Each structure stands twice: as C-alpha cells, then as structure tokens.
C-alpha cells in the first residue's frame, strides 16, 4: 500500500481563512508562537492517528500553533515491513536542526531511556496518553492455536522498553512462566518477521494487526484487551524547558489532540479521509477494521498512571529507584480540560 500525505483539505482551509480575513468576515487565527513545531512521532500507528487528523483538519492552526507531524526513520522502516510506505517528506531527520519541542512517543521507552541511557535525564515530560490499557493482539503462525504453545517459542518485539516488549513481559507473568521460558527477539515487530519464520509470535499493534488480518496467513491467538494489562504507550510529551517557556502553546497542543480524538470518534467519514490520505487505506474493509481499533482510544487522554508504575517495576534498577511516578508526568492540562467540562462538550 502507498502511504502518502495530501494537503488539499488543509490548503483549502487555510485559503478560506485568508479569504474570509481579507473580506472582513472573520479574523485570521492568531498564532501563539511563530515557531514551526515539528511533531515527532515515534511510530506509524493508531495512537498517532488523532494527531495527524488534527493537522489535516486545521485544529493546530485553529488553536494558535503551527504543527507539522513527522515520523521517525526507524518507525518507517518497521511499518514498511508490514506493507505500508511512508513518503520521505513525512520523515524527520533525527540529526537535523529542528529543536525537540513536542512529540508523540511511548511513555515506557521515555522512562526506560531516562533511567538507562547516559545523558537522558531529566528527559521529556508526559502530558497525557492515548494508550493506557492493553489492546494489542498476539498473532502467530496458523499451527499455533493455544497460548500454552508459546512456551519455548520466539516472541517478536521492537526494542527494549517498548510497549511490544513490556506487554510480552506481562503476558509471560500472566502465564506463570519465567522470561527464560521463551526467546525474546528484538527487531521482530514487522509482519514480515512472522511470515518469514524468523519469529513464532508477534505482539501486534493496531495498524500492523489490520494489515495482517487483511493479508491473511496468520492466527489471532490472544486479544490483550481481554486482560486489561496496564500500558505506558504513546504519550503527548514535551521538552520540560520548552513547556516552562511556552505554557500556552503547550496547552494548545494538548487541546488540539483532545479535539482530534473527539472528531475521530464521532465522525467516521472525516477519519476515513485521513486513513486514505496518510495510511493509504483504499480498501473499505481495512478502514472498517482500523476504525474499530481507533474507537477503543480513551476520550480523556490522561497520563498512564498505572502503566508508569508497571514500567518502574519491570525495569527496576538503582537509577529507576531515584524517581517517583509523579516525576515523569504533568496531568494539569488534561485535568483542566476535563474538569471544566470541555472534553465532555465535544461529544454532546
């Protein structure tokens, strides 16, 4: 499938705003900051979808910030293996000059990185999350038909500390096994690793799972949504210093995300436009399957409180013990939007 970005809607929206402004019929949105903010996204997935939708629908501009979402090179290499191509202009350069300001990236890897990589502390701040409970699937070869058969098998995940890693760790605990009862295979998140026989089971995110079901040849063995494991998944994160210097722009970022989640969940037609434009989903069945997954997203993206505790337990160590869960997040913006009734009003 071809993953391509189109700017027709956004260009039309901006042009319309300018026309209205010139005619005196409306005021042009006033930007809180003139800075173009590159929204770094850690993977190509369902959890990033609302923030692409916010860009497509002009929500960032409406709220006073100029945001351009881009994916990491590593995430693009991974999703390519599941049959989706990402246009080069939608990939950020990790060695480029764009400052790190805002991002949508995994809470777990953020926390694990702070406690295990030199020079990472204090790290970015988590403002909220779109993935606080398990909802991924375990997919296997057709000959594996029971969870018990995974003992002694090769389990694919992306990297140490990632959601695909700690969801396997929780599943292993759930089964009453030890970690050395299985072979944990990093770099094995792509559907190709399963189909090629490099791994026996795949911890499958929503987009990968949709592609796997569409392509066939795999077995959906376990739906982790049935277990409600705590998850520290994709989060709205911000550079701590930038947040202190740009509180209004940070609030606009979170507000845009909250609005996009509501729009996604209440208007399937608009959501499908972004599926087609960004994810190349021309097949209505694929869009239907993917939309079912999108509807599972929380309406109120609070930080993953229990997921953070899970990360601190599973990746315990001398450095991790220096921190409290509260060090890693600030839920004040989501809480204000919730307690004011604003989030609920988006669904009325």
Short mmCIF file of N, CA and C in Angstrom, two decimals, residues 113-239:
data_model
loop_
_atom_site.label_atom_id
_atom_site.label_comp_id
_atom_site.label_asym_id
_atom_site.label_seq_id
_atom_site.Cartn_x
_atom_site.Cartn_y
_atom_site.Cartn_z
N UNK A 113 14.44 5.07 28.98
CA UNK A 113 15.60 5.80 28.48
C UNK A 113 16.20 6.73 29.53
N UNK A 114 15.34 7.39 30.30
CA UNK A 114 15.82 8.30 31.34
C UNK A 114 16.64 7.55 32.37
N UNK A 115 16.25 6.30 32.67
CA UNK A 115 16.91 5.54 33.74
C UNK A 115 18.03 4.63 33.27
N UNK A 116 18.23 4.51 31.95
CA UNK A 116 19.24 3.56 31.47
C UNK A 116 20.24 4.14 30.48
N UNK A 117 19.99 5.35 29.98
CA UNK A 117 20.88 5.92 28.98
C UNK A 117 21.56 7.19 29.51
N UNK A 118 22.87 7.22 29.42
CA UNK A 118 23.62 8.36 29.92
C UNK A 118 23.20 9.65 29.21
N UNK A 119 22.99 10.69 30.00
CA UNK A 119 22.66 11.99 29.45
C UNK A 119 21.19 12.20 29.14
N UNK A 120 20.33 11.21 29.40
CA UNK A 120 18.90 11.35 29.08
C UNK A 120 18.13 12.14 30.14
N UNK A 121 18.51 12.02 31.41
CA UNK A 121 17.77 12.68 32.47
C UNK A 121 17.91 14.21 32.35
N UNK A 122 16.87 15.01 32.68
CA UNK A 122 15.60 14.55 33.24
C UNK A 122 14.61 14.03 32.20
N UNK A 123 14.91 14.25 30.92
CA UNK A 123 14.04 13.73 29.87
C UNK A 123 12.78 14.55 29.68
N UNK A 124 12.02 14.26 28.63
CA UNK A 124 10.77 14.99 28.37
C UNK A 124 9.70 14.66 29.39
N UNK A 125 8.65 15.47 29.40
CA UNK A 125 7.56 15.34 30.35
C UNK A 125 6.33 14.79 29.65
N UNK A 126 5.68 13.82 30.28
CA UNK A 126 4.47 13.22 29.73
C UNK A 126 3.26 14.06 30.15
N UNK A 127 2.47 14.51 29.17
CA UNK A 127 1.29 15.33 29.45
C UNK A 127 -0.01 14.55 29.38
N UNK A 128 0.01 13.41 28.71
CA UNK A 128 -1.19 12.61 28.55
C UNK A 128 -0.84 11.42 27.68
N UNK A 129 -1.81 10.52 27.49
CA UNK A 129 -1.54 9.31 26.71
C UNK A 129 -2.80 8.82 26.02
N UNK A 130 -2.61 8.23 24.85
CA UNK A 130 -3.72 7.61 24.12
C UNK A 130 -3.72 6.10 24.26
N UNK A 131 -2.86 5.58 25.14
CA UNK A 131 -2.74 4.11 25.25
C UNK A 131 -2.37 3.76 26.68
N UNK A 132 -3.39 3.55 27.52
CA UNK A 132 -3.15 3.29 28.95
C UNK A 132 -3.50 1.87 29.37
N UNK A 133 -4.22 1.14 28.52
CA UNK A 133 -4.53 -0.26 28.80
C UNK A 133 -4.26 -1.09 27.56
N UNK A 134 -3.91 -2.35 27.77
CA UNK A 134 -3.55 -3.21 26.64
C UNK A 134 -4.73 -3.39 25.70
N UNK A 135 -4.45 -3.29 24.41
CA UNK A 135 -5.47 -3.55 23.41
C UNK A 135 -4.86 -4.14 22.14
N UNK A 136 -3.58 -4.52 22.22
CA UNK A 136 -2.94 -5.16 21.08
C UNK A 136 -3.27 -6.64 21.04
N UNK A 137 -2.86 -7.31 19.97
CA UNK A 137 -3.13 -8.73 19.80
C UNK A 137 -1.82 -9.51 19.64
N UNK A 138 -1.86 -10.75 20.06
CA UNK A 138 -0.76 -11.67 19.78
C UNK A 138 -1.16 -12.48 18.56
N UNK A 139 -0.33 -12.40 17.53
CA UNK A 139 -0.59 -13.14 16.30
C UNK A 139 0.51 -14.17 16.08
N UNK A 140 0.11 -15.31 15.53
CA UNK A 140 1.03 -16.42 15.38
C UNK A 140 0.87 -17.07 14.01
N UNK A 141 1.74 -18.05 13.76
CA UNK A 141 1.54 -18.92 12.60
C UNK A 141 0.25 -19.71 12.81
N UNK A 142 -0.38 -20.16 11.74
CA UNK A 142 -1.65 -20.88 11.87
C UNK A 142 -1.57 -22.15 12.72
N UNK A 143 -0.40 -22.76 12.82
CA UNK A 143 -0.29 -24.03 13.57
C UNK A 143 -0.24 -23.82 15.08
N UNK A 144 -0.09 -22.59 15.54
CA UNK A 144 -0.11 -22.30 16.97
C UNK A 144 -1.51 -21.84 17.32
N UNK A 145 -2.22 -22.64 18.09
CA UNK A 145 -3.64 -22.39 18.33
C UNK A 145 -4.00 -22.18 19.79
N UNK A 146 -3.03 -22.28 20.70
CA UNK A 146 -3.29 -22.11 22.13
C UNK A 146 -2.15 -21.32 22.75
N UNK A 147 -2.45 -20.42 23.71
CA UNK A 147 -1.39 -19.63 24.33
C UNK A 147 -0.29 -20.49 24.95
N UNK A 148 -0.66 -21.65 25.48
CA UNK A 148 0.33 -22.51 26.12
C UNK A 148 1.44 -22.96 25.16
N UNK A 149 1.12 -22.98 23.89
CA UNK A 149 2.10 -23.39 22.89
C UNK A 149 3.23 -22.38 22.69
N UNK A 150 3.07 -21.18 23.24
CA UNK A 150 4.11 -20.16 23.07
C UNK A 150 5.31 -20.41 23.98
N UNK A 151 5.18 -21.28 24.95
CA UNK A 151 6.32 -21.59 25.82
C UNK A 151 7.42 -22.23 24.97
N UNK A 152 8.62 -21.69 25.07
CA UNK A 152 9.72 -22.18 24.28
C UNK A 152 9.81 -21.59 22.89
N UNK A 153 8.91 -20.67 22.56
CA UNK A 153 8.87 -20.10 21.21
C UNK A 153 9.59 -18.75 21.17
N UNK A 154 9.76 -18.24 19.94
CA UNK A 154 10.41 -16.95 19.68
C UNK A 154 9.34 -15.85 19.59
N UNK A 155 9.43 -14.88 20.49
CA UNK A 155 8.42 -13.83 20.59
C UNK A 155 9.00 -12.52 20.07
N UNK A 156 8.37 -11.95 19.04
CA UNK A 156 8.89 -10.76 18.39
C UNK A 156 8.44 -9.47 19.05
N UNK A 157 9.38 -8.54 19.21
CA UNK A 157 9.06 -7.21 19.71
C UNK A 157 10.01 -6.22 19.05
N UNK A 158 9.80 -4.94 19.28
CA UNK A 158 10.62 -3.93 18.60
C UNK A 158 11.94 -3.71 19.32
N UNK A 159 11.89 -3.18 20.54
CA UNK A 159 13.12 -2.89 21.26
C UNK A 159 12.90 -2.88 22.76
N UNK A 160 13.97 -2.92 23.51
CA UNK A 160 13.92 -2.95 24.97
C UNK A 160 13.17 -1.73 25.51
N UNK A 161 12.18 -1.99 26.36
CA UNK A 161 11.41 -0.91 26.96
C UNK A 161 10.17 -0.50 26.20
N UNK A 162 10.06 -0.95 24.94
CA UNK A 162 8.90 -0.60 24.11
C UNK A 162 7.65 -1.30 24.60
N UNK A 163 6.49 -0.81 24.16
CA UNK A 163 5.22 -1.44 24.53
C UNK A 163 5.22 -2.91 24.12
N UNK A 164 5.72 -3.20 22.92
CA UNK A 164 5.74 -4.59 22.46
C UNK A 164 6.61 -5.46 23.35
N UNK A 165 7.57 -4.88 24.04
CA UNK A 165 8.43 -5.62 24.95
C UNK A 165 7.75 -5.85 26.30
N UNK A 166 7.25 -4.77 26.93
CA UNK A 166 6.67 -4.95 28.26
C UNK A 166 5.30 -5.62 28.24
N UNK A 167 4.62 -5.59 27.09
CA UNK A 167 3.37 -6.37 27.01
C UNK A 167 3.68 -7.86 26.99
N UNK A 168 4.76 -8.23 26.33
CA UNK A 168 5.20 -9.63 26.39
C UNK A 168 5.59 -10.00 27.82
N UNK A 169 6.30 -9.12 28.50
CA UNK A 169 6.72 -9.42 29.87
C UNK A 169 5.51 -9.64 30.78
N UNK A 170 4.48 -8.83 30.60
CA UNK A 170 3.27 -9.02 31.41
C UNK A 170 2.53 -10.30 31.03
N UNK A 171 2.53 -10.62 29.74
CA UNK A 171 1.89 -11.85 29.31
C UNK A 171 2.62 -13.06 29.88
N UNK A 172 3.94 -13.02 29.88
CA UNK A 172 4.73 -14.12 30.45
C UNK A 172 4.40 -14.29 31.93
N UNK A 173 4.30 -13.19 32.65
CA UNK A 173 3.90 -13.26 34.06
C UNK A 173 2.51 -13.86 34.20
N UNK A 174 1.59 -13.43 33.35
CA UNK A 174 0.22 -13.92 33.38
C UNK A 174 0.16 -15.43 33.18
N UNK A 175 1.03 -15.94 32.34
CA UNK A 175 1.06 -17.37 32.06
C UNK A 175 1.80 -18.16 33.15
N UNK A 176 2.41 -17.45 34.09
CA UNK A 176 3.15 -18.13 35.16
C UNK A 176 4.51 -18.64 34.73
N UNK A 177 5.05 -18.07 33.65
CA UNK A 177 6.35 -18.51 33.14
C UNK A 177 7.46 -17.58 33.63
N UNK A 178 8.70 -18.01 33.40
CA UNK A 178 9.87 -17.17 33.58
C UNK A 178 10.29 -16.62 32.22
N UNK A 179 11.06 -15.54 32.24
CA UNK A 179 11.48 -14.97 30.97
C UNK A 179 12.34 -15.93 30.15
N UNK A 180 13.10 -16.78 30.84
CA UNK A 180 13.94 -17.72 30.10
C UNK A 180 13.17 -18.94 29.59
N UNK A 181 11.83 -18.92 29.76
CA UNK A 181 11.00 -19.98 29.17
C UNK A 181 10.68 -19.68 27.70
N UNK A 182 11.00 -18.47 27.25
CA UNK A 182 10.76 -18.07 25.86
C UNK A 182 12.01 -17.39 25.33
N UNK A 183 12.03 -17.17 24.03
CA UNK A 183 13.12 -16.41 23.40
C UNK A 183 12.57 -15.06 22.94
N UNK A 184 13.02 -13.99 23.58
CA UNK A 184 12.57 -12.65 23.22
C UNK A 184 13.43 -12.14 22.07
N UNK A 185 12.80 -11.83 20.94
CA UNK A 185 13.50 -11.49 19.71
C UNK A 185 13.26 -10.02 19.36
N UNK A 186 14.27 -9.17 19.60
CA UNK A 186 14.15 -7.75 19.26
C UNK A 186 14.22 -7.57 17.75
N UNK A 187 13.71 -6.42 17.30
CA UNK A 187 13.68 -6.15 15.86
C UNK A 187 12.68 -7.01 15.12
N UNK A 188 11.74 -7.60 15.87
CA UNK A 188 10.76 -8.51 15.28
C UNK A 188 9.34 -8.02 15.36
N UNK A 189 9.13 -6.72 15.09
CA UNK A 189 7.77 -6.18 15.16
C UNK A 189 7.06 -6.22 13.82
N UNK A 190 7.79 -6.36 12.73
CA UNK A 190 7.17 -6.36 11.42
C UNK A 190 6.47 -7.67 11.10
N UNK A 191 5.39 -7.57 10.34
CA UNK A 191 4.64 -8.75 9.92
C UNK A 191 5.52 -9.70 9.12
N UNK A 192 6.51 -9.15 8.42
CA UNK A 192 7.38 -9.99 7.61
C UNK A 192 8.17 -10.98 8.46
N UNK A 193 8.53 -10.58 9.69
CA UNK A 193 9.29 -11.48 10.57
C UNK A 193 8.49 -12.73 10.90
N UNK A 194 7.18 -12.56 11.05
CA UNK A 194 6.31 -13.71 11.33
C UNK A 194 6.11 -14.55 10.08
N UNK A 195 5.81 -13.91 8.98
CA UNK A 195 5.54 -14.64 7.75
C UNK A 195 6.79 -15.35 7.22
N UNK A 196 7.97 -14.80 7.49
CA UNK A 196 9.21 -15.40 7.02
C UNK A 196 9.74 -16.49 7.96
N UNK A 197 9.08 -16.64 9.11
CA UNK A 197 9.52 -17.68 10.03
C UNK A 197 10.65 -17.26 10.96
N UNK A 198 10.94 -15.97 11.03
CA UNK A 198 12.00 -15.50 11.91
C UNK A 198 11.55 -15.50 13.37
N UNK A 199 10.27 -15.37 13.59
CA UNK A 199 9.68 -15.45 14.93
C UNK A 199 8.45 -16.34 14.86
N UNK A 200 7.98 -16.76 16.04
CA UNK A 200 6.80 -17.62 16.10
C UNK A 200 5.53 -16.86 16.48
N UNK A 201 5.71 -15.71 17.13
CA UNK A 201 4.55 -14.93 17.57
C UNK A 201 4.93 -13.45 17.56
N UNK A 202 3.95 -12.64 17.25
CA UNK A 202 4.16 -11.20 17.10
C UNK A 202 3.22 -10.45 18.03
N UNK A 203 3.77 -9.49 18.81
CA UNK A 203 2.95 -8.58 19.59
C UNK A 203 2.51 -7.47 18.64
N UNK A 204 1.24 -7.45 18.28
CA UNK A 204 0.80 -6.72 17.10
C UNK A 204 0.03 -5.44 17.43
N UNK A 205 0.59 -4.27 17.11
CA UNK A 205 -0.16 -3.02 17.23
C UNK A 205 -1.35 -3.00 16.26
N UNK A 206 -2.23 -2.01 16.44
CA UNK A 206 -3.48 -1.99 15.69
C UNK A 206 -3.28 -1.96 14.18
N UNK A 207 -2.39 -1.07 13.70
CA UNK A 207 -2.20 -0.94 12.26
C UNK A 207 -1.56 -2.20 11.68
N UNK A 208 -0.56 -2.74 12.37
CA UNK A 208 0.07 -3.98 11.93
C UNK A 208 -0.97 -5.11 11.91
N UNK A 209 -1.82 -5.13 12.95
CA UNK A 209 -2.83 -6.17 13.03
C UNK A 209 -3.85 -6.08 11.91
N UNK A 210 -4.25 -4.85 11.58
CA UNK A 210 -5.18 -4.67 10.46
C UNK A 210 -4.57 -5.21 9.17
N UNK A 211 -3.31 -4.88 8.93
CA UNK A 211 -2.63 -5.35 7.72
C UNK A 211 -2.50 -6.87 7.73
N UNK A 212 -2.22 -7.44 8.89
CA UNK A 212 -2.06 -8.89 8.99
C UNK A 212 -3.37 -9.61 8.69
N UNK A 213 -4.47 -9.08 9.25
CA UNK A 213 -5.77 -9.70 9.00
C UNK A 213 -6.14 -9.58 7.53
N UNK A 214 -5.85 -8.43 6.93
CA UNK A 214 -6.16 -8.24 5.51
C UNK A 214 -5.34 -9.17 4.62
N UNK A 215 -4.08 -9.38 4.98
CA UNK A 215 -3.20 -10.20 4.16
C UNK A 215 -3.41 -11.70 4.38
N UNK A 216 -3.91 -12.08 5.56
CA UNK A 216 -4.16 -13.49 5.86
C UNK A 216 -2.88 -14.24 6.19
N UNK A 217 -3.03 -15.52 6.48
CA UNK A 217 -1.88 -16.37 6.77
C UNK A 217 -1.40 -16.32 8.19
N UNK A 218 -2.17 -15.66 9.08
CA UNK A 218 -1.78 -15.59 10.48
C UNK A 218 -2.99 -15.93 11.35
N UNK A 219 -2.70 -16.24 12.60
CA UNK A 219 -3.75 -16.58 13.56
C UNK A 219 -3.77 -15.55 14.68
N UNK A 220 -4.95 -14.97 14.96
CA UNK A 220 -5.10 -14.07 16.10
C UNK A 220 -5.28 -14.95 17.34
N UNK A 221 -4.21 -15.08 18.10
CA UNK A 221 -4.20 -16.03 19.23
C UNK A 221 -4.80 -15.43 20.50
N UNK A 222 -4.40 -14.21 20.82
CA UNK A 222 -4.83 -13.58 22.07
C UNK A 222 -5.13 -12.11 21.80
N UNK A 223 -6.26 -11.64 22.34
CA UNK A 223 -6.58 -10.22 22.34
C UNK A 223 -6.26 -9.70 23.74
N UNK A 224 -5.20 -8.91 23.87
CA UNK A 224 -4.79 -8.43 25.19
C UNK A 224 -5.80 -7.46 25.79
N UNK A 225 -6.74 -6.98 24.97
CA UNK A 225 -7.81 -6.16 25.51
C UNK A 225 -8.65 -6.92 26.52
N UNK A 226 -8.64 -8.25 26.43
CA UNK A 226 -9.39 -9.07 27.39
C UNK A 226 -8.72 -9.12 28.75
N UNK A 227 -7.45 -8.70 28.82
CA UNK A 227 -6.69 -8.79 30.07
C UNK A 227 -6.50 -7.44 30.75
N UNK A 228 -6.65 -6.35 30.02
CA UNK A 228 -6.51 -5.00 30.58
C UNK A 228 -5.18 -4.81 31.33
N UNK A 229 -4.10 -5.31 30.74
CA UNK A 229 -2.79 -5.05 31.32
C UNK A 229 -2.53 -3.54 31.32
N UNK A 230 -1.96 -2.99 32.38
CA UNK A 230 -1.60 -1.56 32.33
C UNK A 230 -0.56 -1.34 31.24
N UNK A 231 -0.68 -0.21 30.57
CA UNK A 231 0.18 0.09 29.43
C UNK A 231 0.71 1.51 29.54
N UNK A 232 1.96 1.68 29.20
CA UNK A 232 2.56 3.01 29.11
C UNK A 232 2.91 3.23 27.65
N UNK A 233 1.85 3.47 26.87
CA UNK A 233 2.01 3.58 25.42
C UNK A 233 2.22 5.00 24.97
N UNK A 234 1.78 5.27 23.74
CA UNK A 234 2.02 6.57 23.13
C UNK A 234 1.52 7.71 24.01
N UNK A 235 2.35 8.73 24.12
CA UNK A 235 2.03 9.84 25.00
C UNK A 235 2.30 11.17 24.32
N UNK A 236 1.59 12.19 24.78
CA UNK A 236 1.88 13.56 24.39
C UNK A 236 3.02 14.01 25.30
N UNK A 237 4.19 14.20 24.74
CA UNK A 237 5.34 14.58 25.55
C UNK A 237 5.89 15.92 25.09
N UNK A 238 6.58 16.57 26.00
CA UNK A 238 7.08 17.93 25.72
C UNK A 238 8.44 18.10 26.40
N UNK A 239 9.30 18.84 25.78
CA UNK A 239 10.55 19.22 26.41
C UNK A 239 10.24 20.07 27.64
#
